[in-house]
Amino acid sequence: MSNIVVVRATENNLKDVSLEIPKGKITVFTGVSGSGKSSLCLDTIAAESRRELNETFPTFIQQYLPKYGRPKVERIENMPVAIVIDQKKPAANNRSTVGTYTDIYALLRLLFSRVGSPFVGYSDTFSFNHPSGSCPRCDGLGTVTELDIHKLVDFDKCLNDEDVIHFPTFTTGAWRWKRYAYSGLFDLNKKIRDYDEEELKLFLYSPQIRLKNPPANWPKSAKFEGMFPRMYRSIITTKEGKRQQKVLDQMVSTFECPDCKGMRVNERVRSCKINGKNIADLMEMPISDAVVFVRSIDAPLAVDLKRELVRRLQALCDIGLGYLSLGRGTGTLSGGEAQRIKIAKYINSALTDMAYVLDEPSVGLHPQDIHRLKQSLCHLRDHGNTILIVEHHREVIAMADHIVDMGPEAGSRGGEVMFEGSYADLLQSDTVTGRMLRSKSQFKSEVRRPSGFLSIRNATLHNLKGVSVDIPLGVMTVVAGVAGSGKSSLMEVFQQQCERETIFIGQKNIGINLRSTPATYLDISDTIRKLFAKETHANMQLFSFNSQGACPACGGKGVVVSDMAFMESIETVCDVCHGTRYKEEVLQYKYKGKNIAEVMDFSVEEAIAFFEGQPFQPQLSALAKVGLGYLHLNQSMTTLSGGELQRVKLANFLHRKGEIFILDEPTDGLHLDDVRKLLTLFNEMTDAGNTLILIEHSVDVMKQADYIVELGPGGGEAGGDLLFAGSPREMLRSEQSVTRPYLV
């Protein structure tokens, strides 16, 4: 079997990287954050494979396929078809569940239509997304959204009054307001509460109707519709409703459907059972219990379906997701859970000779679950596939057949292959990764004494089983436990019950877009432009590529996109500004010998040295302190990982003292050396009088904590119990702890 040969890759920070990767093996790409792992594995190898695969389709089909630019690499030889299994969640959709996403629900529908009793219909009848199967009250959503009309409409006002309807697109004079005011159906100076029964019914509940003799200012094609149906049809269930979520939340309440009790399907479907369980019961079971139930079915008509269902359900259990239910909404999954569901789907695939590319599959996994992940990855490999993994976890690195270690540092000081070979050889190497893998993390010699405690009492949110625990103040606490054990739920209750304000720093998006950069997020772009303007006596707007300084050829984008009709659009670097985004005359102006394009391309660390003494130094230093010194000032925030975005948020709070911080898995995506640096920062924050509570799986972090709270023992219904609360060393004596064996 030939090796994958990469010749002279220069994507992002890669420095003419050439290497060979064995096919049919597991290769792990490691190295400090920003060293070039993803640039090589995802942005070069996987991107080129997907681009070339797309080119095999007719040009008509290509216009509907994702667009992959040509990576900067001389050539790649012997490249198999790559399937990227990343941590992107499926698109959030109220009708998408783990069962529908994995196609397991389709098999269950077929199963119940064949052997369920009494017979109520065929497969579609059992779908909550089909009119014949959905609950009529909630339309198969399991939840009901009710509009409080008195919070939307001021009944003490008339239609001519200002702010009679409290919604942005219904304000007096707006087009939606005109659909009522110009209808000719209502007295515009009559208060809503004075409408007679017929007028009120028309105003609030009328379905869409054509007006018989509308006034002259009524649009010819328009239909009249009451407030309730219009709000549900065009606002509450649409993208506009999501954009106006804060306004909407004040006037609508969402609760479990009282008719189907959240089961989504109607009473007729719920009456059809197998061994005393209906399809909704099965959807609410943990997947581990669902496997047992399906195995117990002995009907002759179920033999083939039973075999396929067990295969798919068991794959989810084998990868550590047995605690999830098939009815769990895909929008509620973490990135790690979504990625592992994708892995489970491919485990049963008949395809071979593929290259599966994974981006940190260990994220969100407790050490106990790592062995299940390893087994699944080995299964994929042994089926005749090549596995390429970007990873930092000690155990995943140790299982690799081949390792590529990138470095030596991050950003412009990275992009080189520091090591290639086996795990045993890596341990003997002098790379940062080799040294960190050789060193075993130690327990903190002396833990801090709490300055007080805040109590959580009888927590029952989600799977928590009446948990009561005291959270210490003034120290660093780790909340541990297997995936799905209730860690995040416990912290949610803590925030609700805590009398003091807490600062939660998660990994969700921070309101970023393509124009967002570290410079704009830190709000230093204008200050830098002012420095140039003051130095050169030029207009400040000249130094913005979104304003007067934009290159006229590309409009400040730095690239020119050529539309090739049915063929893939071609993106080329602008040959006027050469990708700087600025028009030529702007680049003649210099500050300390550098033009604006050169300055905005500085890394954070380079900017710290260049702007020494400037008032925005603390903001730059804060980014460097959280390990993001390699980011460029003009780098798009959309290119950052969840862990990087979280640390960008954390940088904003480093100056705070006496606060309670809750951080959700802050070491995600971090190299062992970066974890060490982050721990130094966390200790500094705690010494400054802050309370840190970390939801975390890293054993290195647990050993350096002052206090550990562990939930478990399993995930989902098997979790939600308090297993341990105390110091890390005390955990070594705990008989209940699931984490204890990994601290030794």
XYZ file of C-alpha atoms in Angstrom:
744
model
C 0.000 0.000 0.000
C 1.553 3.317 -1.139
C 2.096 6.211 1.223
C 0.330 9.565 0.879
C 3.045 11.910 -0.392
C 2.792 15.648 0.328
C 5.257 17.842 -1.573
C 6.036 21.445 -0.586
C 2.936 22.543 1.313
C 2.863 26.289 2.159
C -0.764 26.743 3.289
C -1.104 29.348 6.077
C 2.100 29.143 8.164
C 3.494 25.891 6.647
C 7.116 26.280 5.537
C 7.603 24.100 2.442
C 6.451 20.972 4.266
C 7.091 17.663 2.489
C 6.363 14.296 4.109
C 4.973 10.785 3.619
C 1.988 9.447 5.570
C 1.332 5.667 5.749
C -2.006 4.501 4.342
C -4.115 2.022 6.282
C -2.710 3.364 9.574
C -3.636 5.862 12.301
C -1.541 9.037 12.017
C -1.808 11.709 14.713
C -0.781 15.308 14.006
C 0.252 17.078 17.199
C 2.085 20.212 18.299
C 1.375 23.418 20.205
C -1.748 25.444 19.330
C -1.188 27.350 16.091
C 1.810 25.249 15.012
C 0.267 24.180 11.689
C -1.432 20.832 12.467
C -4.807 21.805 11.015
C -3.135 23.692 8.147
C -1.423 20.475 7.066
C -4.065 17.857 7.900
C -7.339 19.694 7.208
C -6.533 22.736 5.056
C -4.070 20.934 2.763
C -4.568 17.148 2.654
C -8.338 16.936 3.277
C -9.118 20.095 1.278
C -7.231 18.868 -1.803
C -8.919 15.455 -1.658
C -12.400 16.976 -1.426
C -11.656 19.521 -4.153
C -10.475 16.836 -6.568
C -13.453 14.610 -5.719
C -15.863 17.477 -6.487
C -14.181 17.983 -9.861
C -15.246 14.477 -10.907
C -18.891 15.612 -10.947
C -20.504 17.393 -13.916
C -20.187 21.179 -13.796
C -23.958 21.476 -13.283
C -23.718 19.406 -10.072
C -20.593 21.244 -8.884
C -22.504 24.489 -8.407
C -24.475 22.834 -5.584
C -21.407 21.335 -3.861
C -19.274 23.025 -1.166
C -16.482 25.139 -2.637
C -12.915 24.159 -1.729
C -10.141 26.442 -2.908
C -6.910 24.948 -4.217
C -4.553 24.624 -1.214
C -1.013 25.949 -1.494
C 0.856 22.721 -2.152
C 2.974 21.625 -5.122
C 1.320 18.196 -5.273
C -0.176 15.341 -3.233
C 0.232 11.770 -4.472
C -1.746 8.591 -3.669
C -4.500 10.547 -1.917
C -7.611 8.531 -0.957
C -11.063 10.128 -0.778
C -11.205 12.085 2.487
C -14.205 12.227 4.825
C -13.831 15.023 7.378
C -15.463 14.248 10.724
C -15.384 17.610 12.470
C -17.112 19.063 15.516
C -19.646 21.137 13.632
C -23.113 20.399 14.932
C -25.932 19.557 12.537
C -27.975 22.659 11.729
C -30.182 23.503 14.728
C -33.687 22.315 13.919
C -36.535 21.630 16.334
C -37.491 18.572 14.276
C -34.014 17.031 14.198
C -33.143 14.495 16.888
C -30.391 11.933 17.433
C -32.835 9.329 16.105
C -33.674 11.197 12.891
C -30.068 12.315 12.288
C -28.729 8.743 12.493
C -31.690 7.266 10.503
C -32.429 4.997 13.470
C -35.879 6.562 13.844
C -36.767 5.550 10.258
C -35.950 1.913 11.149
C -37.997 2.136 14.366
C -40.984 3.449 12.403
C -40.702 0.466 10.068
C -40.377 -1.880 13.055
C -43.550 -0.595 14.750
C -45.517 -0.646 11.491
C -44.613 -4.352 11.088
C -44.886 -5.811 14.590
C -46.577 -3.136 16.727
C -50.006 -3.904 18.129
C -52.656 -2.827 17.357
C -51.816 -2.032 13.730
C -52.356 1.714 13.207
C -50.682 2.319 9.837
C -47.498 2.151 7.831
C -44.109 3.694 8.439
C -45.069 7.347 7.807
C -47.842 7.118 10.388
C -45.211 6.828 13.124
C -43.366 10.000 12.104
C -43.800 13.103 14.259
C -42.870 15.079 11.143
C -45.858 13.691 9.202
C -49.472 14.935 9.566
C -50.762 11.405 10.153
C -48.413 10.858 13.104
C -47.771 14.248 14.694
C -49.594 15.481 17.759
C -52.199 17.993 16.496
C -51.665 20.372 19.437
C -47.885 20.863 19.037
C -47.532 19.719 15.393
C -44.885 17.157 16.381
C -42.559 19.550 18.218
C -43.285 18.243 21.726
C -43.502 21.816 22.995
C -46.173 24.491 22.719
C -45.418 28.178 22.279
C -48.113 30.517 23.550
C -48.304 34.213 22.778
C -49.482 36.577 25.528
C -51.493 38.971 23.380
C -51.624 41.602 26.139
C -47.813 41.836 26.083
C -47.902 42.268 22.307
C -50.875 44.624 21.975
C -51.743 47.538 24.263
C -55.518 47.198 24.585
C -55.740 50.679 26.146
C -54.568 52.264 22.872
C -56.068 52.646 19.424
C -54.364 51.765 16.138
C -53.471 55.411 15.550
C -51.518 55.612 18.819
C -47.752 55.240 18.991
C -46.468 51.824 20.107
C -49.870 50.124 20.117
C -48.208 46.867 18.955
C -44.955 46.114 20.803
C -42.941 44.510 18.020
C -40.344 46.239 15.781
C -41.998 45.453 12.416
C -45.491 46.350 13.706
C -44.653 49.860 14.928
C -47.081 52.608 13.939
C -46.479 53.452 10.290
C -44.589 50.208 9.519
C -45.830 47.948 6.704
C -47.230 45.281 9.008
C -49.138 47.943 10.985
C -50.639 49.132 7.692
C -52.164 45.649 7.178
C -54.547 46.523 10.031
C -54.760 50.314 9.797
C -55.386 50.337 6.003
C -57.798 47.386 5.967
C -60.888 49.544 6.507
C -62.102 47.012 9.075
C -61.400 49.051 12.210
C -61.978 52.509 13.635
C -58.398 53.773 13.996
C -59.318 56.014 16.943
C -61.172 53.309 18.882
C -59.303 51.616 21.755
C -58.723 47.894 21.201
C -60.527 47.037 24.465
C -63.643 48.786 23.127
C -63.885 46.528 20.025
C -67.065 44.464 19.925
C -66.850 40.668 19.845
C -66.822 40.441 16.029
C -64.147 43.142 15.614
C -61.907 41.571 18.255
C -62.276 38.117 16.689
C -61.350 39.576 13.299
C -58.392 41.545 14.696
C -56.954 38.660 16.704
C -57.939 35.367 15.051
C -58.938 35.844 11.409
C -57.301 33.422 8.967
C -55.918 34.867 5.725
C -58.841 36.401 3.752
C -59.259 38.562 0.665
C -60.998 41.858 1.464
C -64.164 42.374 -0.608
C -64.098 46.169 -0.950
C -60.734 47.311 0.422
C -59.753 51.006 0.672
C -57.717 52.515 -2.175
C -54.466 52.416 -0.156
C -54.757 48.663 0.476
C -52.176 46.673 -1.611
C -53.924 44.762 -4.405
C -52.270 41.382 -3.727
C -52.414 41.572 0.100
C -54.553 39.375 2.337
C -55.841 40.281 5.786
C -54.784 38.057 8.696
C -55.403 38.248 12.449
C -52.631 38.998 14.964
C -52.337 35.445 16.340
C -52.000 33.538 13.034
C -49.725 36.266 11.572
C -47.352 36.162 14.557
C -47.148 32.353 14.544
C -46.772 32.101 10.758
C -44.404 34.961 9.948
C -42.580 35.727 13.210
C -42.466 33.053 15.920
C -41.477 30.128 13.668
C -39.189 32.049 11.291
C -35.685 33.517 11.102
C -37.148 36.937 11.881
C -38.285 35.561 15.228
C -34.751 34.358 15.960
C -33.348 37.786 15.089
C -35.848 39.392 17.474
C -35.532 36.657 20.111
C -35.074 39.040 23.057
C -38.256 40.934 22.191
C -40.158 37.720 21.528
C -39.063 36.117 24.807
C -40.934 38.847 26.706
C -44.271 37.937 25.143
C -44.193 34.177 24.480
C -43.839 31.193 26.792
C -42.774 27.717 25.685
C -43.728 24.618 27.652
C -44.219 20.876 27.259
C -47.232 20.007 25.124
C -50.030 19.020 27.562
C -51.682 16.678 25.017
C -48.727 14.428 24.088
C -46.622 15.167 27.219
C -43.665 16.057 24.988
C -43.782 12.750 23.073
C -44.455 14.520 19.717
C -46.744 11.790 18.294
C -50.541 11.591 18.543
C -52.627 9.321 20.754
C -53.288 6.802 17.961
C -49.543 6.271 17.389
C -48.934 6.016 21.141
C -51.524 3.226 21.376
C -49.382 0.936 19.169
C -46.920 -1.004 21.348
C -44.254 -3.682 21.284
C -43.714 -5.496 24.593
C -45.598 -2.722 26.391
C -43.611 0.186 24.896
C -44.658 2.616 22.175
C -42.279 4.375 19.770
C -42.202 7.540 21.908
C -41.190 5.490 24.978
C -38.289 4.058 22.977
C -37.196 7.522 21.838
C -36.954 8.723 25.444
C -34.887 5.749 26.684
C -31.103 6.080 27.026
C -29.614 4.395 23.929
C -27.989 1.736 26.154
C -31.479 0.703 27.370
C -32.904 0.889 23.845
C -30.359 -1.742 22.696
C -31.546 -4.128 25.421
C -35.197 -3.538 24.494
C -34.675 -4.116 20.748
C -32.732 -7.328 21.474
C -35.703 -8.622 23.515
C -38.094 -8.446 20.509
C -38.682 -11.954 19.155
C -41.292 -11.378 16.404
C -40.357 -13.211 13.136
C -41.086 -10.080 11.044
C -38.522 -8.117 13.076
C -35.447 -10.297 12.466
C -33.759 -8.198 9.736
C -34.735 -4.841 11.240
C -33.645 -5.953 14.696
C -30.156 -6.889 13.439
C -29.663 -3.487 11.735
C -31.054 -1.522 14.698
C -28.818 -3.302 17.204
C -25.798 -2.671 14.969
C -26.457 1.073 14.807
C -27.459 1.505 18.439
C -24.483 -0.523 19.675
C -22.091 1.643 17.639
C -23.339 4.683 19.569
C -22.888 2.845 22.878
C -19.411 1.638 21.915
C -18.227 5.191 21.363
C -19.541 6.349 24.734
C -22.899 7.878 23.786
C -25.145 5.299 25.438
C -26.393 7.961 27.865
C -28.064 9.981 25.073
C -31.676 9.349 24.114
C -32.809 9.049 20.495
C -35.250 11.892 21.175
C -32.463 14.314 22.161
C -32.493 17.403 19.918
C -29.379 17.702 17.749
C -29.191 21.392 18.655
C -28.475 20.460 22.298
C -25.440 18.282 21.492
C -21.917 19.444 22.232
C -19.363 19.598 19.395
C -17.693 16.445 20.722
C -20.991 14.539 20.924
C -21.910 15.555 17.368
C -18.508 14.384 16.129
C -18.795 11.003 17.869
C -22.268 10.455 16.384
C -20.717 10.953 12.939
C -17.953 8.452 13.774
C -20.588 5.910 14.862
C -22.402 6.348 11.523
C -19.229 5.604 9.542
C -18.250 2.577 11.652
C -21.030 0.599 9.977
C -20.196 1.893 6.485
C -19.298 -0.636 3.795
C -16.808 1.824 2.262
C -13.094 1.010 2.511
C -9.833 2.654 1.409
C -11.142 6.003 2.679
C -9.217 8.641 4.635
C -11.134 9.704 7.750
C -9.896 13.081 8.999
C -10.797 13.917 12.613
C -10.337 17.185 14.474
C -9.660 16.483 18.165
C -12.184 13.670 18.729
C -11.239 13.442 22.439
C -12.851 16.836 23.182
C -15.415 16.584 25.981
C -14.441 13.027 26.908
C -13.661 11.781 30.399
C -10.530 9.573 30.586
C -12.815 6.554 31.115
C -14.472 7.168 27.726
C -11.213 7.575 25.795
C -10.709 3.802 25.484
C -14.099 3.500 23.743
C -13.087 6.194 21.279
C -9.789 4.382 20.660
C -11.615 1.114 19.960
C -13.901 2.840 17.441
C -10.981 4.477 15.636
C -9.104 1.158 15.497
C -12.241 -0.472 14.075
C -12.338 2.144 11.297
C -8.642 1.551 10.549
C -8.924 -2.234 10.588
C -11.736 -2.002 8.039
C -9.070 -0.881 5.557
C -9.104 2.876 6.035
C -6.525 5.586 6.729
C -7.152 7.657 9.875
C -5.702 11.161 10.200
C -6.234 12.857 13.573
C -5.395 16.339 14.866
C -5.061 15.684 18.604
C -3.475 16.695 21.933
C -4.685 13.948 24.289
C -1.915 11.767 25.723
C -3.752 8.464 25.198
C -4.859 9.206 21.629
C -1.285 10.179 20.706
C -0.063 6.949 22.336
C -2.380 4.759 20.198
C -1.066 6.187 16.882
C 0.813 4.023 14.381
C 2.557 7.141 13.109
C 2.993 10.646 14.588
C 3.738 13.986 12.922
C 4.764 16.647 15.450
C 4.529 20.252 14.212
C 6.327 23.295 15.608
C 8.552 24.530 17.002
C 6.145 27.254 18.160
C 2.916 28.905 17.020
C 2.050 31.192 14.119
C 4.970 32.483 12.044
C 7.390 30.590 14.329
C 5.676 27.291 13.542
C 4.826 25.432 10.355
C 7.711 22.934 10.391
C 7.735 19.161 10.892
C 9.710 18.651 14.105
C 9.285 14.871 14.295
C 7.938 11.915 12.307
C 7.785 8.385 13.643
C 6.413 6.117 16.356
C 5.185 6.999 19.830
C 8.185 5.272 21.421
C 10.543 7.427 19.360
C 8.550 10.590 20.129
C 9.040 9.952 23.848
C 12.808 9.988 23.265
C 12.728 13.148 21.123
C 13.609 16.654 22.248
C 10.452 18.300 20.874
C 8.067 20.193 23.175
C 5.515 17.379 22.751
C 8.105 14.691 23.540
C 9.224 16.489 26.709
C 5.641 17.068 27.899
C 4.663 13.420 27.280
C 7.665 12.233 29.302
C 6.811 14.433 32.269
C 4.035 13.154 34.500
C 1.811 15.828 36.042
C 2.113 16.202 39.817
C -0.391 16.982 42.552
C -0.291 20.534 43.879
C 1.989 20.508 46.923
C -0.327 22.663 49.008
C -3.978 23.409 48.233
C -5.592 26.752 49.054
C -7.972 27.089 51.971
C -11.474 28.287 50.990
C -12.545 31.742 52.158
C -16.112 30.464 52.450
C -18.673 28.283 50.689
C -21.726 28.732 48.473
C -24.279 25.937 48.671
C -26.217 24.084 45.999
C -29.287 22.423 47.479
C -31.489 19.639 46.025
C -30.512 20.202 42.385
C -32.861 18.233 40.111
C -32.308 19.884 36.719
C -32.197 17.371 33.833
C -30.622 14.160 35.233
C -29.478 15.551 38.621
C -30.868 13.449 41.456
C -31.358 15.947 44.286
C -27.671 16.924 44.457
C -26.559 19.067 47.394
C -22.940 20.236 47.564
C -20.908 23.181 48.866
C -18.764 25.068 46.350
C -15.676 26.678 47.968
C -14.835 30.361 47.428
C -11.393 31.804 46.741
C -9.987 28.563 45.307
C -9.790 26.688 41.988
C -12.435 23.952 41.756
C -12.814 21.339 39.024
C -16.234 19.828 38.303
C -15.459 16.348 36.909
C -17.400 13.350 35.653
C -18.019 11.321 32.513
C -19.774 12.943 29.537
C -23.476 13.470 30.323
C -23.043 13.003 34.081
C -24.654 16.379 34.922
C -21.671 18.753 35.247
C -23.122 21.572 33.140
C -26.564 21.080 34.703
C -25.051 21.451 38.186
C -23.361 24.706 37.188
C -26.638 25.952 35.713
C -28.351 25.353 39.065
C -25.407 26.994 40.848
C -25.889 30.139 38.770
C -29.628 30.128 39.548
C -29.194 29.601 43.308
C -26.066 31.750 43.750
C -26.821 35.096 45.390
C -23.655 36.584 43.883
C -23.101 37.421 40.237
C -21.175 34.810 38.243
C -19.228 35.141 34.979
C -19.810 32.168 32.674
C -17.284 31.751 29.851
C -18.343 29.042 27.425
C -17.175 28.133 23.932
C -20.093 29.513 21.989
C -19.720 32.148 19.330
C -19.060 35.698 20.514
C -21.029 37.528 17.854
C -18.394 37.144 15.160
C -18.571 37.636 11.400
C -16.202 37.634 8.434
C -15.179 41.230 9.179
C -14.409 40.483 12.863
C -10.718 40.306 13.724
C -8.747 40.371 16.993
C -8.098 44.074 16.284
C -11.816 44.879 15.941
C -12.777 42.664 18.892
C -10.221 44.389 21.146
C -11.499 47.717 19.772
C -7.986 48.904 18.882
C -8.390 49.309 15.100
C -9.461 52.948 15.373
C -6.621 53.713 17.789
C -4.074 52.257 15.355
C -5.593 54.313 12.506
C -5.388 57.460 14.658
C -1.687 56.791 15.242
C -1.144 56.627 11.472
C -3.274 59.727 10.889
C -1.430 61.726 13.537
C 1.980 60.631 12.269
C 1.223 61.290 8.584
C -1.356 64.159 8.852
C -3.675 62.117 6.604
C -7.404 61.400 7.003
C -7.995 58.570 9.490
C -10.541 56.906 7.140
C -7.736 56.438 4.620
C -6.330 53.668 6.833
C -9.527 51.563 6.780
C -10.081 48.961 4.042
C -13.804 49.261 4.754
C -13.722 52.962 3.907
C -11.572 55.403 1.909
C -8.493 53.175 2.003
C -10.080 50.230 0.181
C -8.393 48.942 -2.953
C -10.637 50.035 -5.868
C -10.156 46.744 -7.722
C -11.297 44.352 -4.961
C -13.256 46.707 -2.699
C -11.027 45.966 0.281
C -11.490 42.169 0.163
C -7.941 41.389 -0.967
C -9.289 38.850 -3.475
C -11.241 38.987 -6.712
C -14.004 36.404 -7.182
C -14.692 35.464 -10.811
C -18.135 33.954 -11.421
C -17.719 31.100 -13.910
C -21.463 30.468 -14.376
C -22.011 26.707 -13.886
C -18.356 26.127 -13.044
C -16.873 26.771 -9.620
C -16.130 30.444 -8.930
C -12.430 31.217 -9.050
C -10.940 33.271 -6.234
C -7.656 34.991 -7.048
C -5.478 37.370 -5.078
C -6.104 40.918 -6.236
C -3.289 41.829 -8.640
C -3.653 45.536 -7.838
C -3.199 45.471 -4.037
C -1.607 41.957 -3.933
C -3.958 40.932 -1.131
C -3.205 43.844 1.232
C -6.786 45.201 0.762
C -5.534 48.807 0.640
C -5.084 51.125 -2.354
C -1.510 51.842 -3.277
C -1.343 55.450 -2.060
C -2.251 54.339 1.512
C 0.803 52.098 1.693
C 3.098 55.100 1.144
C 2.233 56.347 4.633
C 4.424 54.863 7.362
C 4.336 54.689 11.159
C 7.652 53.665 12.729
C 8.783 52.437 9.309
C 5.759 50.186 8.671
C 2.661 50.740 6.523
C -0.884 49.953 7.729
C -1.053 46.600 5.891
C 2.206 45.409 7.488
C 1.060 46.513 10.939
C -2.365 44.841 10.719
C -0.656 41.602 9.659
C 1.386 41.533 12.889
C 0.802 38.667 15.304
C -0.335 39.754 18.776
C 3.168 39.145 20.126
C 4.744 41.212 17.325
C 2.218 43.987 17.998
C 3.111 44.009 21.719
C 6.747 44.753 20.860
C 5.883 47.261 18.117
C 3.340 49.260 20.137
C 5.332 49.381 23.371
C 3.994 52.098 25.661
C 0.653 52.506 23.871
C -2.541 52.575 26.008
C -3.918 49.410 24.379
C -0.915 47.307 25.469
C -2.914 45.645 28.306
C -5.507 44.277 25.823
C -2.768 42.773 23.644
C -0.920 41.386 26.671
C -4.138 39.773 27.921
C -4.497 37.852 24.628
C -0.877 36.705 24.918
C -1.477 35.620 28.533
C -4.314 33.313 27.507
C -1.996 31.696 24.933
C -3.216 33.519 21.818
C -0.089 35.523 21.042
C 0.145 33.775 17.657
C -3.130 35.268 16.313
C -2.767 38.011 13.688
C -4.464 41.370 14.222
C -6.247 41.025 10.857
C -7.142 37.317 11.197
C -10.827 36.556 10.680
C -12.475 35.459 13.936
C -14.444 32.880 11.949
C -11.211 30.852 11.657
C -10.922 30.407 15.440
C -11.884 27.205 17.271
C -14.366 27.122 20.170
C -11.482 26.916 22.661
C -9.739 29.911 21.070
C -12.936 31.976 21.116
C -13.385 31.070 24.782
C -9.894 32.311 25.604
C -10.521 35.527 23.650
C -13.518 36.101 25.947
C -11.442 35.203 29.010
C -8.847 37.821 28.033
C -11.479 40.528 28.630
C -11.810 39.570 32.300
C -8.182 39.122 33.390
C -8.158 42.458 35.206
C -11.180 41.542 37.364
C -10.791 40.618 41.054
C -13.131 39.020 43.573
C -15.298 37.457 40.858
C -16.762 33.959 40.455
C -15.750 32.489 37.074
C -17.283 29.344 35.554
C -15.339 28.015 32.544
C -16.625 25.186 30.362
C -13.714 22.885 29.385
C -11.127 25.659 28.895
C -8.325 23.237 27.865
C -10.211 21.984 24.781
C -7.899 22.113 21.779
C -4.800 22.871 23.842
C -1.401 21.208 23.643
C -0.023 19.877 26.962
C 2.447 22.774 27.065
C -0.362 25.297 26.516
C -2.370 23.624 29.309
C 0.596 24.227 31.607
C 0.658 27.919 30.643
C -3.112 28.241 31.113
C -2.851 26.667 34.576
C -0.269 29.301 35.520
C -2.773 31.970 34.462
C -5.628 30.308 36.396
C -3.472 30.206 39.520
C -2.667 33.911 39.088
C -6.386 34.705 38.741
C -7.191 32.688 41.879
C -4.365 34.344 43.839
C -5.866 37.709 42.833
C -8.967 36.845 44.874
C -11.168 35.230 42.231
C -13.086 31.958 42.506
C -12.553 29.637 39.525
C -14.880 26.725 38.744
C -13.707 24.656 35.761
C -15.873 22.024 34.056
C -12.977 19.863 32.950
C -11.759 16.396 31.912
C -8.004 17.047 31.898
C -6.190 15.003 34.555
C -3.372 17.578 34.514
C -5.857 20.296 35.516
C -7.521 18.100 38.166
C -4.178 17.462 39.884
C -3.544 21.207 40.091
C -7.003 22.021 41.484
C -7.660 22.891 45.122
C -11.001 21.104 45.173
C -12.847 18.565 42.989
C -16.585 17.919 42.716
C -17.353 14.713 40.793
C -20.704 13.631 39.360
C -21.647 10.269 37.896
C -21.212 7.373 37.869
C -22.455 7.220 34.244
C -24.081 9.573 31.740
C -27.758 10.415 31.293
C -30.056 8.519 33.638
C -27.037 6.597 34.950
C -25.508 9.868 36.174
C -26.653 12.821 38.242
C -25.323 11.614 41.609
C -22.625 13.305 43.705
C -19.709 10.848 43.861
C -17.065 12.986 45.563
C -16.279 16.452 46.910
C -12.865 17.261 48.357
C -9.194 17.799 47.512
C -7.495 15.887 44.651
C -5.419 13.820 47.108
C -8.538 12.911 49.094
C -10.070 11.592 45.869
C -7.381 8.867 45.827
C -9.131 7.344 48.872
C -12.636 7.557 47.380
C -14.271 4.201 46.628
C -17.109 5.756 44.598
C -15.013 7.942 42.296
C -14.872 6.972 38.613
C -12.040 9.472 38.009
C -9.749 8.219 40.825
C -7.871 5.522 38.777
C -6.724 8.170 36.268
C -5.217 10.450 38.921
C -2.698 7.841 40.049
